[in-house]
PDB file of C-alpha atoms in Angstrom:
ATOM      1  CA  MET V   1     -53.175   5.749  69.954  1.00 60.00           C
ATOM      2  CA  LYS V   2     -54.846   8.110  72.384  1.00 63.00           C
ATOM      3  CA  GLN V   3     -51.546   9.962  72.862  1.00 70.00           C
ATOM      4  CA  TYR V   4     -51.169  10.502  69.105  1.00 69.00           C
ATOM      5  CA  PHE V   5     -54.658  12.009  68.894  1.00 70.00           C
ATOM      6  CA  THR V   6     -54.031  14.250  71.922  1.00 78.00           C
ATOM      7  CA  GLY V   7     -50.705  15.418  70.466  1.00 78.00           C
ATOM      8  CA  PHE V   8     -52.248  16.091  67.042  1.00 77.00           C
ATOM      9  CA  PHE V   9     -55.169  18.013  68.583  1.00 76.00           C
ATOM     10  CA  THR V  10     -52.767  20.079  70.734  1.00 84.00           C
ATOM     11  CA  ALA V  11     -50.617  20.920  67.686  1.00 81.00           C
ATOM     12  CA  VAL V  12     -53.665  22.068  65.703  1.00 79.00           C
ATOM     13  CA  CYS V  13     -54.850  24.268  68.601  1.00 79.00           C
ATOM     14  CA  LEU V  14     -51.393  25.824  69.047  1.00 81.00           C
ATOM     15  CA  THR V  15     -51.064  26.525  65.323  1.00 83.00           C
ATOM     16  CA  ALA V  16     -54.528  28.116  65.196  1.00 80.00           C
ATOM     17  CA  SER V  17     -53.677  30.207  68.263  1.00 79.00           C
ATOM     18  CA  VAL V  18     -50.493  31.501  66.616  1.00 74.00           C
ATOM     19  CA  PHE V  19     -52.432  32.636  63.537  1.00 72.00           C
ATOM     20  CA  ILE V  20     -55.120  34.274  65.692  1.00 76.00           C
ATOM     21  CA  PHE V  21     -52.559  36.173  67.800  1.00 72.00           C
ATOM     22  CA  ILE V  22     -50.586  37.312  64.766  1.00 71.00           C
ATOM     23  CA  GLY V  23     -53.774  38.368  62.973  1.00 65.00           C
ATOM     24  CA  SER V  24     -55.041  40.324  65.981  1.00 61.00           C
ATOM     25  CA  GLN V  25     -52.004  42.617  65.823  1.00 64.00           C
ATOM     26  CA  ASN V  26     -53.442  44.248  62.678  1.00 62.00           C
ATOM     27  CA  LYS V  27     -56.113  46.779  63.760  1.00 64.00           C
ATOM     28  CA  ASN V  28     -56.980  47.799  60.172  1.00 65.00           C
ATOM     29  CA  LEU V  29     -59.743  45.722  58.601  1.00 60.00           C
ATOM     30  CA  GLY V  30     -59.080  47.181  55.178  1.00 70.00           C
ATOM     31  CA  ASP V  31     -61.941  48.138  52.878  1.00 74.00           C
ATOM     32  CA  ILE V  32     -65.331  46.669  53.612  1.00 74.00           C
ATOM     33  CA  VAL V  33     -67.749  47.092  50.717  1.00 80.00           C
ATOM     34  CA  VAL V  34     -71.446  46.264  51.071  1.00 80.00           C
ATOM     35  CA  ASN V  35     -74.658  47.376  49.373  1.00 80.00           C
ATOM     36  CA  SER V  36     -76.548  47.968  52.611  1.00 82.00           C
ATOM     37  CA  ILE V  37     -76.517  47.464  56.368  1.00 86.00           C
ATOM     38  CA  SER V  38     -79.741  46.699  58.188  1.00 85.00           C
ATOM     39  CA  VAL V  39     -80.036  46.542  61.976  1.00 86.00           C
ATOM     40  CA  GLN V  40     -83.045  44.521  63.115  1.00 83.00           C
ATOM     41  CA  ASN V  41     -84.711  43.666  66.411  1.00 82.00           C
ATOM     42  CA  ASP V  42     -87.121  40.715  66.522  1.00 79.00           C
ATOM     43  CA  GLY V  43     -87.166  40.667  62.724  1.00 77.00           C
ATOM     44  CA  LYS V  44     -88.224  44.325  62.484  1.00 78.00           C
ATOM     45  CA  GLU V  45     -85.890  46.767  60.795  1.00 78.00           C
ATOM     46  CA  LYS V  46     -84.703  49.563  63.109  1.00 86.00           C
ATOM     47  CA  ILE V  47     -81.882  51.154  61.104  1.00 84.00           C
ATOM     48  CA  PHE V  48     -81.130  50.936  57.397  1.00 86.00           C
ATOM     49  CA  LEU V  49     -77.959  52.291  55.810  1.00 86.00           C
ATOM     50  CA  GLY V  50     -77.787  51.748  52.110  1.00 86.00           C
ATOM     51  CA  ILE V  51     -78.205  52.908  48.553  1.00 84.00           C
ATOM     52  CA  SER V  52     -81.359  53.753  46.650  1.00 76.00           C
ATOM     53  CA  GLU V  53     -81.072  52.813  42.984  1.00 71.00           C
ATOM     54  CA  SER V  54     -82.613  56.079  41.821  1.00 68.00           C
ATOM     55  CA  TYR V  55     -81.342  58.590  44.413  1.00 73.00           C
ATOM     56  CA  GLY V  56     -78.089  57.611  46.153  1.00 83.00           C
ATOM     57  CA  GLY V  57     -76.997  56.962  49.726  1.00 87.00           C
ATOM     58  CA  MET V  58     -79.395  57.027  52.660  1.00 89.00           C
ATOM     59  CA  LEU V  59     -79.823  56.331  56.357  1.00 90.00           C
ATOM     60  CA  GLU V  60     -83.276  55.480  57.708  1.00 91.00           C
ATOM     61  CA  THR V  61     -84.470  54.767  61.254  1.00 92.00           C
ATOM     62  CA  TYR V  62     -87.700  53.046  62.301  1.00 91.00           C
ATOM     63  CA  ASN V  63     -89.737  52.891  65.516  1.00 89.00           C
ATOM     64  CA  LYS V  64     -91.003  49.747  67.261  1.00 87.00           C
ATOM     65  CA  TYR V  65     -94.123  49.757  65.041  1.00 87.00           C
ATOM     66  CA  GLY V  66     -92.056  49.591  61.867  1.00 88.00           C
ATOM     67  CA  LYS V  67     -92.815  53.206  60.889  1.00 91.00           C
ATOM     68  CA  LYS V  68     -90.027  55.402  59.520  1.00 91.00           C
ATOM     69  CA  THR V  69     -88.880  58.036  62.055  1.00 93.00           C
ATOM     70  CA  ALA V  70     -85.971  59.683  60.215  1.00 94.00           C
ATOM     71  CA  PHE V  71     -84.365  59.834  56.771  1.00 92.00           C
ATOM     72  CA  LEU V  72     -80.989  61.300  55.865  1.00 92.00           C
ATOM     73  CA  GLY V  73     -79.952  60.989  52.267  1.00 90.00           C
ATOM     74  CA  THR V  74     -80.215  62.135  48.689  1.00 86.00           C
ATOM     75  CA  ASN V  75     -83.389  63.411  47.007  1.00 83.00           C
ATOM     76  CA  GLU V  76     -84.591  62.916  43.423  1.00 79.00           C
ATOM     77  CA  GLY V  77     -82.602  65.901  42.146  1.00 78.00           C
ATOM     78  CA  GLY V  78     -79.339  64.717  43.692  1.00 81.00           C
ATOM     79  CA  GLY V  79     -79.334  67.145  46.631  1.00 84.00           C
ATOM     80  CA  GLY V  80     -79.188  66.266  50.309  1.00 88.00           C
ATOM     81  CA  MET V  81     -82.132  66.133  52.697  1.00 90.00           C
ATOM     82  CA  LEU V  82     -83.106  65.318  56.272  1.00 93.00           C
ATOM     83  CA  GLU V  83     -86.671  64.318  57.163  1.00 93.00           C
ATOM     84  CA  THR V  84     -88.235  63.428  60.502  1.00 95.00           C
ATOM     85  CA  TYR V  85     -91.519  61.570  61.024  1.00 95.00           C
ATOM     86  CA  ASN V  86     -93.958  61.113  63.902  1.00 93.00           C
ATOM     87  CA  LYS V  87     -94.889  57.734  65.427  1.00 92.00           C
ATOM     88  CA  ASP V  88     -97.497  57.196  62.676  1.00 91.00           C
ATOM     89  CA  GLY V  89     -94.935  57.681  59.889  1.00 91.00           C
ATOM     90  CA  LYS V  90     -96.162  61.152  58.832  1.00 93.00           C
ATOM     91  CA  ARG V  91     -93.490  63.734  58.016  1.00 93.00           C
ATOM     92  CA  THR V  92     -92.978  66.368  60.736  1.00 94.00           C
ATOM     93  CA  ALA V  93     -89.982  68.258  59.333  1.00 94.00           C
ATOM     94  CA  PHE V  94     -87.919  68.571  56.164  1.00 93.00           C
ATOM     95  CA  LEU V  95     -84.548  70.237  55.697  1.00 93.00           C
ATOM     96  CA  GLY V  96     -82.827  70.010  52.366  1.00 91.00           C
ATOM     97  CA  ASP V  97     -82.331  70.989  48.754  1.00 86.00           C
ATOM     98  CA  LEU V  98     -85.335  71.735  46.535  1.00 72.00           C
ATOM     99  CA  ASP V  99     -84.237  70.317  43.180  1.00 67.00           C
ATOM    100  CA  GLY V 100     -81.990  73.196  42.168  1.00 65.00           C
ATOM    101  CA  TYR V 101     -83.904  76.071  43.829  1.00 69.00           C
ATOM    102  CA  GLY V 102     -81.857  75.981  47.024  1.00 79.00           C
ATOM    103  CA  GLY V 103     -82.483  75.048  50.630  1.00 86.00           C
ATOM    104  CA  MET V 104     -85.850  74.654  52.352  1.00 88.00           C
ATOM    105  CA  LEU V 105     -87.001  74.084  55.923  1.00 91.00           C
ATOM    106  CA  THR V 106     -90.546  72.779  56.347  1.00 91.00           C
ATOM    107  CA  ILE V 107     -92.303  72.129  59.638  1.00 93.00           C
ATOM    108  CA  ASN V 108     -95.459  70.001  59.404  1.00 92.00           C
ATOM    109  CA  ASN V 109     -98.440  69.251  61.640  1.00 90.00           C
ATOM    110  CA  THR V 110     -99.273  65.773  62.987  1.00 88.00           C
ATOM    111  CA  ASP V 111    -101.118  64.953  59.741  1.00 88.00           C
ATOM    112  CA  GLY V 112     -97.955  65.586  57.714  1.00 88.00           C
ATOM    113  CA  LYS V 113     -99.210  68.844  56.156  1.00 89.00           C
ATOM    114  CA  PRO V 114     -96.796  71.838  56.062  1.00 90.00           C
ATOM    115  CA  LEU V 115     -97.414  74.685  58.546  1.00 91.00           C
ATOM    116  CA  VAL V 116     -94.197  76.724  58.189  1.00 92.00           C
ATOM    117  CA  LEU V 117     -91.926  77.113  55.171  1.00 89.00           C
ATOM    118  CA  LEU V 118     -88.555  78.856  55.199  1.00 90.00           C
ATOM    119  CA  GLY V 119     -86.487  78.772  52.075  1.00 88.00           C
ATOM    120  CA  ASN V 120     -85.838  79.973  48.573  1.00 80.00           C
ATOM    121  CA  SER V 121     -88.600  81.576  46.495  1.00 66.00           C
ATOM    122  CA  GLU V 122     -88.067  79.837  43.148  1.00 66.00           C
ATOM    123  CA  GLY V 123     -84.637  81.375  42.674  1.00 61.00           C
ATOM    124  CA  TYR V 124     -85.607  84.987  43.484  1.00 70.00           C
ATOM    125  CA  GLY V 125     -84.581  85.147  47.126  1.00 80.00           C
ATOM    126  CA  GLY V 126     -85.582  84.125  50.618  1.00 85.00           C
ATOM    127  CA  MET V 127     -89.151  83.445  51.714  1.00 87.00           C
ATOM    128  CA  PHE V 128     -90.996  82.698  54.958  1.00 90.00           C
ATOM    129  CA  SER V 129     -94.581  81.403  54.805  1.00 89.00           C
ATOM    130  CA  THR V 130     -97.151  80.120  57.259  1.00 92.00           C
ATOM    131  CA  LEU V 131     -99.976  77.806  56.256  1.00 91.00           C
ATOM    132  CA  SER V 132    -103.292  76.751  57.767  1.00 90.00           C
ATOM    133  CA  LYS V 133    -103.974  73.179  58.854  1.00 85.00           C
ATOM    134  CA  ASP V 134    -105.611  72.684  55.444  1.00 83.00           C
ATOM    135  CA  GLY V 135    -102.387  73.645  53.642  1.00 82.00           C
ATOM    136  CA  LYS V 136    -103.505  77.120  52.484  1.00 88.00           C
ATOM    137  CA  VAL V 137    -101.012  80.001  52.740  1.00 87.00           C
ATOM    138  CA  THR V 138    -101.996  82.451  55.525  1.00 90.00           C
ATOM    139  CA  ALA V 139     -98.969  84.764  55.447  1.00 92.00           C
ATOM    140  CA  ALA V 140     -95.819  85.176  53.386  1.00 88.00           C
ATOM    141  CA  ILE V 141     -92.840  87.497  53.547  1.00 90.00           C
ATOM    142  CA  GLY V 142     -89.962  87.390  51.125  1.00 88.00           C
ATOM    143  CA  THR V 143     -88.518  88.217  47.747  1.00 83.00           C
ATOM    144  CA  THR V 144     -90.255  87.540  44.455  1.00 72.00           C
ATOM    145  CA  GLU V 145     -89.598  88.482  40.844  1.00 73.00           C
ATOM    146  CA  GLY V 146     -90.967  91.988  41.531  1.00 75.00           C
ATOM    147  CA  GLY V 147     -88.997  92.591  44.753  1.00 78.00           C
ATOM    148  CA  GLY V 148     -89.739  92.253  48.450  1.00 83.00           C
ATOM    149  CA  GLY V 149     -93.225  91.713  49.749  1.00 83.00           C
ATOM    150  CA  LEU V 150     -95.532  90.884  52.645  1.00 85.00           C
ATOM    151  CA  GLU V 151     -98.823  89.129  52.001  1.00 82.00           C
ATOM    152  CA  THR V 152    -101.565  87.962  54.338  1.00 86.00           C
ATOM    153  CA  TYR V 153    -104.592  85.874  53.464  1.00 84.00           C
ATOM    154  CA  ASN V 154    -107.965  85.018  55.032  1.00 75.00           C
TER     155      ASN V 154
END
């Protein structure tokens, strides 16, 4: 009886091995469709690749404290954007589309408030602005409805 069991077990192993070796010859996994991919460490999310119901596709990364450090994806208006954040989760930079006005680059301070803006001036042309730590414009150069201009503020 022991020999029958050993023979049966050997036959099952050989058959399984044949299917595994034949299957391993195909390097193409085909189409893999998922709603999201989340990479976690100790139960804390580190990378998220997925879909936002209201915006579209996105990739987010997180630090060891669970705070977002980067975002690459689609904004509310359907345009693309890239954002970076400091260790406290406050935005430090933005590069992307401004809801139909064109591209914008924003560099922020450690509190998440903009300090430098480079982008489109509401459809009129390019603009470069600097801001104080309180968010007030201190200087601007660019194109407006009336033409080119340079402004400074106290």
